DNA sequence: TAAAGCATGTAAGAGGTTACATGATTGG
DNA sequence: CCAATCATGTAACCTCTTACATGCTTTA
């Protein structure tokens, strides 16, 4: 997670730890602590993925080595290690330009599927709870769950845009299956 | 975090670990692992916050002790230990009904302020980056950041609804300062 | 009767945080 | 020149996950 973020940010330009941290939080990822960032950079240096040549004292600017570049590529491409959480997805999306165009659609659709699943099970549990206990949920819990569903819907609509654009950019055969899977998902959403 | 979730869910009804986990994920909080859940319940039992009397073998239903109830109250009320992340806020909101009405507005406004801040700094860094590097951001990064801002705006609007409703429910004097703080925040949002 | 799901638990370790320590540089 | 910010780092610890182990119960 953190390793991916470091390598990804360093792919574009050489950075030192402090600046890396700023960018990480500016992108809206997360505010990693220095106690986690600096040891991570040391580790990546030992692994030969990043290095620094300027000894000019104060700042320690790291840049990607060819091995680091290859490692980044592998981390982005290998979806067996991908977690289904938002941060993991956002991180990949931020580095989409470094990915193989064919892999991008897969990442987007996987994220979409995950959101659809979560929404469906959230809906189901709301109904089940309404049926089980006669009294309705308290105002706050209801607001929380409804907002969760609405946010997920907005995210899915946004993903659909991205998917559509991506499809237009990489015209390929064999789209029938994906389209079918998508309309099934849409039925699930529609209550 | 996990402790708060366990105590909060047990406040309404006695539950065993397996069921607790299901509810936790149904609420959209997170899918806690058993390797984390069971030890946590043990710990809470040793602390005297929860207990079980049914030895009927298979399931171990825990319920809240009076001490556990007091502890829950304290965890909900004490905002010095509150983290500003989404999960922490959602968890508190789900247990709003157990909180003092006077504390609720504070939680909502604190969350609002946090979102406004993050959005403002995200906006600022986008502009700064646009000015610094002549070339515009790649399509994906742009989509990510814009969507982040839009999501935050939607969350803020939702919070405003909650805040308004809450104000109507707890009519009090001394609202002028809060209202002023809120309109300042609104100016920040409006680009 | 086998497979799938229910239910509880342990051990090891990944992946972070907090708190602390240090010092250089910049701006009012 | 003093405070704030920049900048790097260490040590202790905390929270949670993964992987494993066990056995019961329901369903096809």
Coordinates of C-alpha atoms (C1' of nucleotides) in Angstrom, one line a residue:
Chain A
X1 CA 0.0 0.0 0.0
X2 CA 2.5 2.5 1.2
X3 CA 5.2 1.0 -1.1
X4 CA 2.9 1.4 -4.1
X5 CA 2.2 5.0 -3.2
X6 CA 5.9 5.8 -2.9
X7 CA 7.0 4.1 -6.1
X8 CA 4.0 5.6 -8.0
X9 CA 4.8 9.1 -6.9
X10 CA 8.5 8.8 -7.6
X11 CA 7.8 7.5 -11.1
X12 CA 7.1 11.1 -12.2
X13 CA 9.7 13.0 -10.3
X14 CA 12.3 12.7 -7.6
X15 CA 11.0 13.6 -4.2
X16 CA 12.2 13.6 -0.6
X17 CA 10.1 12.2 2.3
X18 CA 8.6 15.4 3.5
X19 CA 7.3 16.3 0.1
X20 CA 6.1 12.8 -0.6
X21 CA 4.0 13.0 2.5
X22 CA 2.5 16.3 1.4
X23 CA 1.5 14.9 -2.0
X24 CA 0.1 11.8 -0.5
X25 CA -2.3 13.8 1.6
X26 CA -3.0 16.4 -1.1
X27 CA -4.2 13.6 -3.4
X28 CA -6.6 12.7 -0.7
X29 CA -5.1 9.3 0.0
X30 CA -4.1 9.4 3.6
X31 CA -1.8 11.3 6.0
X32 CA 0.9 8.8 6.5
X33 CA 3.1 9.4 9.5
X34 CA 6.8 9.9 9.2
X35 CA 7.4 7.0 11.5
X36 CA 6.0 4.9 8.8
X37 CA 7.2 6.8 5.7
X38 CA 11.0 7.0 6.4
X39 CA 11.5 3.4 7.3
X40 CA 9.5 2.4 4.2
X41 CA 11.8 4.5 2.1
X42 CA 14.9 2.9 3.7
X43 CA 13.5 -0.5 3.0
X44 CA 12.8 0.3 -0.7
X45 CA 16.3 1.7 -1.0
X46 CA 17.8 -1.5 0.4
X47 CA 15.6 -3.5 -2.1
X48 CA 17.2 -1.4 -4.8
X49 CA 13.9 0.1 -6.0
X50 CA 14.8 3.7 -5.2
X51 CA 18.1 5.5 -4.7
X52 CA 19.5 9.0 -4.0
X53 CA 22.6 10.6 -5.3
X54 CA 22.5 14.1 -3.9
X55 CA 24.4 14.2 -0.6
X56 CA 23.8 18.0 -0.3
X57 CA 22.9 17.5 3.3
X58 CA 19.4 18.5 4.2
X59 CA 17.0 16.9 1.8
X60 CA 17.3 13.3 0.6
X61 CA 15.7 13.2 -2.8
X62 CA 15.0 9.7 -4.0
X63 CA 14.3 8.6 -7.5
X64 CA 13.2 5.4 -9.1
X65 CA 15.7 2.8 -10.3
X66 CA 14.9 0.6 -13.4
X67 CA 14.2 -2.2 -10.9
X68 CA 11.8 0.1 -9.0
X69 CA 10.0 0.9 -12.2
X70 CA 9.6 -2.7 -13.0
X71 CA 8.4 -3.4 -9.5
X72 CA 5.8 -0.6 -9.7
X73 CA 4.6 -2.1 -13.0
X74 CA 4.2 -5.5 -11.4
X75 CA 2.3 -4.1 -8.3
X76 CA -0.1 -2.2 -10.5
X77 CA -0.7 -5.1 -12.9
X78 CA -0.9 -8.0 -10.4
X79 CA -4.5 -7.9 -9.2
X80 CA -4.1 -11.0 -6.9
X81 CA -2.8 -8.8 -4.2
X82 CA -5.4 -6.0 -4.6
X83 CA -7.6 -5.2 -1.7
X84 CA -11.1 -4.1 -2.4
X85 CA -11.0 -1.0 -0.3
X86 CA -11.4 2.6 -1.5
X87 CA -7.8 3.6 -0.8
X88 CA -6.3 0.8 -2.8
X89 CA -8.5 1.6 -5.7
X90 CA -7.8 5.3 -5.6
X91 CA -4.1 4.7 -5.5
X92 CA -4.3 2.5 -8.6
X93 CA -6.4 5.0 -10.4
X94 CA -4.0 7.8 -9.7
X95 CA -1.3 5.6 -11.5
X96 CA -3.5 4.4 -14.3
X97 CA -1.3 6.2 -16.8
X98 CA 1.5 3.7 -16.0
X99 CA -0.7 0.7 -16.5
X100 CA -1.3 -1.4 -19.5
X101 CA -4.5 -0.1 -21.2
X102 CA -6.0 -3.6 -21.1
X103 CA -5.7 -3.9 -17.3
X104 CA -7.5 -0.6 -16.6
X105 CA -11.0 -1.8 -17.5
X106 CA -10.6 -4.8 -15.2
X107 CA -9.7 -2.6 -12.3
X108 CA -12.7 -0.3 -12.9
X109 CA -15.1 -3.1 -13.3
X110 CA -13.9 -5.0 -10.2
X111 CA -14.4 -1.8 -8.2
X112 CA -17.8 -1.4 -9.6
X113 CA -18.8 -5.0 -8.8
X114 CA -17.6 -4.6 -5.3
X115 CA -19.7 -1.5 -4.7
X116 CA -22.7 -3.1 -6.3
X117 CA -22.3 -6.1 -4.0
X118 CA -22.0 -4.0 -0.9
X119 CA -25.0 -1.9 -1.8
X120 CA -27.1 -5.0 -2.4
X121 CA -26.2 -6.6 0.9
X122 CA -26.8 -3.3 2.7
X123 CA -30.2 -3.0 1.1
X124 CA -31.0 -6.6 2.0
X125 CA -30.1 -6.2 5.6
X126 CA -32.1 -3.1 5.9
X127 CA -35.2 -4.8 4.7
X128 CA -34.6 -7.9 6.8
X129 CA -34.2 -5.8 9.9
X130 CA -37.3 -3.9 9.1
X131 CA -39.2 -7.1 8.8
X132 CA -37.7 -8.7 11.9
X133 CA -38.1 -5.9 14.4
X134 CA -41.4 -4.2 14.1
X135 CA -40.1 -0.8 15.3
X136 CA -38.3 1.1 12.6
X137 CA -34.6 2.0 12.9
X138 CA -33.7 5.2 14.7
X139 CA -33.4 8.3 12.7
X140 CA -29.6 8.4 12.7
X141 CA -28.9 4.8 11.8
X142 CA -31.4 5.2 8.9
X143 CA -29.7 8.4 7.7
X144 CA -26.3 6.6 7.9
X145 CA -27.4 3.6 5.8
X146 CA -29.4 5.6 3.3
X147 CA -26.4 8.0 2.8
X148 CA -24.2 5.0 2.4
X149 CA -26.3 3.7 -0.4
X150 CA -26.6 7.0 -2.1
X151 CA -22.9 7.5 -2.0
X152 CA -22.3 4.1 -3.4
X153 CA -24.8 4.9 -6.2
X154 CA -22.9 8.1 -7.0
X155 CA -19.6 6.2 -7.1
X156 CA -21.1 3.6 -9.4
X157 CA -22.4 6.3 -11.8
X158 CA -19.0 7.9 -11.8
X159 CA -17.3 4.6 -12.4
X160 CA -19.7 4.0 -15.3
X161 CA -18.5 7.2 -16.9
X162 CA -14.9 6.2 -16.5
X163 CA -15.6 2.8 -17.9
X164 CA -17.4 4.2 -20.9
X165 CA -14.6 6.6 -21.7
X166 CA -12.0 3.8 -21.3
X167 CA -13.9 1.6 -23.6
X168 CA -14.0 4.3 -26.2
X169 CA -10.3 4.7 -25.9
X170 CA -9.5 1.0 -26.2
X171 CA -11.8 -0.4 -28.8
X172 CA -11.8 -4.2 -28.6
X173 CA -13.7 -7.3 -29.5
X174 CA -15.3 -9.5 -26.9
X175 CA -17.2 -6.9 -25.0
X176 CA -20.4 -8.8 -25.0
X177 CA -19.8 -10.6 -21.7
X178 CA -18.8 -7.5 -19.8
X179 CA -21.9 -5.6 -21.0
X180 CA -24.1 -8.5 -19.9
X181 CA -22.6 -8.5 -16.4
X182 CA -23.1 -4.8 -16.2
X183 CA -26.8 -4.9 -16.9
X184 CA -27.3 -7.6 -14.4
X185 CA -25.7 -5.4 -11.9
X186 CA -28.0 -2.5 -12.9
X187 CA -31.0 -4.6 -12.2
X188 CA -29.6 -5.3 -8.7
X189 CA -29.3 -1.7 -8.0
X190 CA -32.9 -0.9 -9.1
X191 CA -34.3 -2.1 -5.8
Chain B
X1 CA -12.6 1.5 17.4
X2 CA -13.5 -2.1 17.5
X3 CA -14.3 -1.8 21.2
X4 CA -16.7 1.0 20.6
X5 CA -18.4 -1.0 17.8
X6 CA -18.8 -4.1 20.1
X7 CA -20.1 -2.2 23.0
X8 CA -22.4 -0.1 20.8
X9 CA -24.0 -3.1 19.1
X10 CA -24.4 -5.0 22.4
X11 CA -26.2 -2.0 24.0
X12 CA -29.3 -2.9 22.1
X13 CA -29.2 -6.7 22.3
X14 CA -27.1 -9.6 23.4
X15 CA -25.0 -11.0 20.5
X16 CA -22.4 -13.7 19.9
X17 CA -19.2 -13.0 17.9
X18 CA -20.3 -14.4 14.6
X19 CA -23.5 -12.3 14.6
X20 CA -21.7 -9.3 15.7
X21 CA -19.4 -9.5 12.7
X22 CA -22.3 -9.8 10.4
X23 CA -24.0 -6.7 11.8
X24 CA -20.7 -4.8 11.6
X25 CA -20.4 -5.5 7.9
X26 CA -24.1 -5.0 7.2
X27 CA -23.9 -1.5 8.7
X28 CA -21.2 -0.8 6.2
X29 CA -18.6 -0.3 8.8
X30 CA -15.9 -2.8 8.0
X31 CA -15.5 -6.6 7.8
X32 CA -13.5 -7.2 10.9
X33 CA -11.7 -10.6 11.0
X34 CA -12.4 -13.2 13.7
X35 CA -8.8 -13.1 14.7
X36 CA -9.4 -9.6 15.8
X37 CA -13.0 -9.9 17.0
X38 CA -12.8 -12.8 19.4
X39 CA -9.7 -11.6 21.3
X40 CA -11.3 -8.2 21.6
X41 CA -14.4 -9.7 23.2
X42 CA -12.3 -11.7 25.6
X43 CA -10.5 -8.5 26.6
X44 CA -13.8 -6.6 27.1
X45 CA -15.0 -9.5 29.2
X46 CA -11.9 -9.4 31.4
X47 CA -12.4 -5.6 31.8
X48 CA -15.9 -6.4 33.0
X49 CA -17.7 -4.5 30.3
X50 CA -19.4 -7.5 28.8
X51 CA -20.4 -10.9 30.1
X52 CA -22.1 -14.1 29.2
X53 CA -24.3 -16.4 31.3
X54 CA -25.5 -19.0 28.8
X55 CA -23.2 -22.0 28.8
X56 CA -25.4 -23.8 26.3
X57 CA -22.3 -24.8 24.4
X58 CA -22.2 -23.6 20.9
X59 CA -22.8 -19.9 20.9
X60 CA -21.5 -17.4 23.4
X61 CA -23.9 -14.6 23.7
X62 CA -22.5 -11.5 25.4
X63 CA -24.4 -8.7 26.9
X64 CA -23.4 -5.3 28.3
X65 CA -22.8 -4.9 32.0
X66 CA -23.6 -1.6 33.8
X67 CA -19.9 -0.9 33.7
X68 CA -19.8 -1.6 29.9
X69 CA -22.7 0.8 29.5
X70 CA -20.9 3.5 31.3
X71 CA -17.8 2.8 29.3
X72 CA -19.7 3.1 26.1
X73 CA -21.1 6.4 27.2
X74 CA -17.7 7.7 28.0
X75 CA -16.2 6.6 24.7
X76 CA -19.1 8.2 22.8
X77 CA -18.9 11.5 24.7
X78 CA -15.1 11.9 25.0
X79 CA -14.1 13.6 21.8
X80 CA -10.4 14.0 22.7
X81 CA -9.9 10.4 21.5
X82 CA -11.9 10.8 18.3
X83 CA -10.1 10.3 15.1
X84 CA -11.3 12.3 12.1
X85 CA -11.8 9.5 9.7
X86 CA -15.0 8.4 8.2
X87 CA -15.3 5.1 10.0
X88 CA -14.9 6.7 13.4
X89 CA -17.6 9.2 12.5
X90 CA -20.0 6.7 11.1
X91 CA -19.6 4.5 14.1
X92 CA -20.5 7.4 16.4
X93 CA -23.5 8.4 14.2
X94 CA -24.8 4.9 14.4
X95 CA -24.9 5.2 18.2
X96 CA -26.1 8.8 18.3
X97 CA -29.3 7.7 20.1
X98 CA -27.1 6.8 23.2
X99 CA -25.4 10.1 23.3
X100 CA -26.3 13.3 25.1
X101 CA -28.3 15.5 22.7
X102 CA -25.9 18.4 23.4
X103 CA -22.9 16.4 22.2
X104 CA -24.4 15.4 18.9
X105 CA -24.1 18.8 17.2
X106 CA -20.5 19.0 18.1
X107 CA -19.8 15.7 16.4
X108 CA -21.6 16.7 13.3
X109 CA -19.9 20.0 13.0
X110 CA -16.5 18.7 13.7
X111 CA -17.0 16.2 10.9
X112 CA -18.2 19.0 8.6
X113 CA -15.3 21.2 9.4
X114 CA -12.9 18.3 8.7
X115 CA -14.4 17.7 5.3
X116 CA -14.4 21.4 4.4
X117 CA -10.7 21.6 5.3
X118 CA -9.7 18.6 3.3
X119 CA -11.7 19.9 0.3
X120 CA -10.1 23.3 0.5
X121 CA -6.6 21.9 0.7
X122 CA -7.3 19.6 -2.2
X123 CA -8.6 22.4 -4.3
X124 CA -5.6 24.5 -3.4
X125 CA -3.1 21.8 -4.3
X126 CA -4.8 21.3 -7.7
X127 CA -4.5 24.9 -8.6
X128 CA -1.0 25.1 -7.4
X129 CA 0.0 22.1 -9.4
X130 CA -1.8 23.5 -12.5
X131 CA 0.3 26.7 -12.1
X132 CA 3.6 25.0 -11.4
X133 CA 3.7 22.4 -14.1
X134 CA 2.4 23.8 -17.4
X135 CA 1.0 20.5 -18.6
X136 CA -2.3 19.5 -17.2
X137 CA -2.9 16.5 -15.0
X138 CA -3.6 13.3 -16.7
X139 CA -7.2 12.4 -17.2
X140 CA -7.3 9.8 -14.4
X141 CA -5.8 11.9 -11.7
X142 CA -8.0 14.7 -12.6
X143 CA -11.1 12.4 -12.5
X144 CA -10.0 11.1 -9.1
X145 CA -9.5 14.5 -7.5
X146 CA -12.7 16.0 -9.0
X147 CA -14.7 13.1 -7.8
X148 CA -13.1 13.4 -4.3
X149 CA -14.2 17.0 -4.2
X150 CA -17.7 16.2 -5.4
X151 CA -18.1 13.4 -2.9
X152 CA -17.0 15.7 -0.1
X153 CA -19.5 18.3 -1.2
X154 CA -22.3 15.8 -1.2
X155 CA -21.3 14.6 2.3
X156 CA -21.2 18.2 3.5
X157 CA -24.7 18.8 2.1
X158 CA -25.9 15.7 3.8
X159 CA -24.3 16.8 7.1
X160 CA -26.0 20.2 6.8
X161 CA -29.4 18.4 6.7
X162 CA -28.5 16.4 9.8
X163 CA -27.3 19.5 11.6
X164 CA -30.4 21.4 10.7
X165 CA -32.7 18.6 11.9
X166 CA -30.7 18.3 15.1
X167 CA -30.9 22.0 15.7
X168 CA -34.6 21.9 15.4
X169 CA -34.8 19.1 17.9
X170 CA -32.6 20.8 20.5
X171 CA -33.6 24.4 20.5
X172 CA -31.0 26.4 22.4
X173 CA -29.7 29.9 22.9
X174 CA -26.2 30.8 21.8
X175 CA -26.4 29.6 18.3
X176 CA -25.0 32.7 16.7
X177 CA -21.4 31.7 16.9
X178 CA -22.0 28.3 15.3
X179 CA -24.0 29.9 12.5
X180 CA -21.2 32.3 11.8
X181 CA -18.6 29.6 11.6
X182 CA -20.8 27.7 9.2
X183 CA -21.2 30.5 6.7
X184 CA -17.5 31.1 6.8
X185 CA -17.0 27.5 5.8
X186 CA -19.6 27.9 3.0
X187 CA -17.6 30.7 1.6
X188 CA -14.5 28.5 1.6
X189 CA -16.4 25.9 -0.4
X190 CA -17.6 28.3 -3.0
X191 CA -14.3 28.2 -4.8
Chain C
dT1 C1' -23.1 -38.4 3.8
dA2 C1' -20.7 -34.9 2.0
dA3 C1' -20.5 -30.1 1.5
dA4 C1' -21.5 -25.7 3.0
dG5 C1' -22.1 -22.7 6.5
dC6 C1' -22.0 -21.8 11.6
dA7 C1' -19.0 -20.9 15.5
dT8 C1' -14.9 -20.2 18.3
dG9 C1' -10.4 -19.7 18.9
dT10 C1' -4.7 -19.2 18.6
dA11 C1' -0.1 -17.6 16.8
dA12 C1' 2.6 -15.0 14.0
dG13 C1' 3.4 -11.0 11.8
dA14 C1' 2.2 -7.1 8.6
dG15 C1' 1.6 -2.4 8.7
dG16 C1' 0.8 1.1 10.6
dT17 C1' 0.8 5.1 14.8
dT18 C1' 2.5 7.9 18.7
dA19 C1' 6.0 10.0 21.0
dC20 C1' 10.3 11.4 21.1
dA21 C1' 14.8 13.4 19.6
dT22 C1' 17.5 16.3 16.7
dG23 C1' 18.8 20.0 13.9
dA24 C1' 18.6 23.3 9.7
dT25 C1' 16.1 27.1 7.4
dT26 C1' 12.9 30.7 6.7
dG27 C1' 9.9 34.7 7.7
dG28 C1' 8.1 38.3 10.6
Chain D
dC1 C1' 16.3 36.5 17.1
dC2 C1' 12.5 33.9 17.9
dA3 C1' 8.9 31.0 16.2
dA4 C1' 7.2 28.3 12.8
dT5 C1' 8.0 25.2 9.4
dC6 C1' 11.1 22.1 7.1
dA7 C1' 13.4 17.7 7.4
dT8 C1' 15.0 13.2 9.0
dG9 C1' 15.0 9.6 12.0
dT10 C1' 14.3 5.9 16.1
dA11 C1' 11.7 2.9 19.5
dA12 C1' 7.8 1.2 21.5
dC13 C1' 3.6 -0.2 20.8
dC14 C1' -1.1 -1.0 19.0
dT15 C1' -4.5 -2.8 16.0
dC16 C1' -5.8 -5.7 12.9
dT17 C1' -5.1 -9.5 9.4
dT18 C1' -3.7 -14.0 7.7
dA19 C1' -3.4 -18.6 8.3
dC20 C1' -4.4 -22.3 10.8
dA21 C1' -7.0 -25.5 13.8
dT22 C1' -11.2 -27.4 15.6
dG23 C1' -15.8 -29.1 15.8
dC24 C1' -20.8 -28.5 15.4
dT25 C1' -25.2 -28.1 12.4
dT26 C1' -27.9 -27.7 8.4
dT27 C1' -29.1 -28.8 3.7
dA28 C1' -28.9 -30.9 -0.8

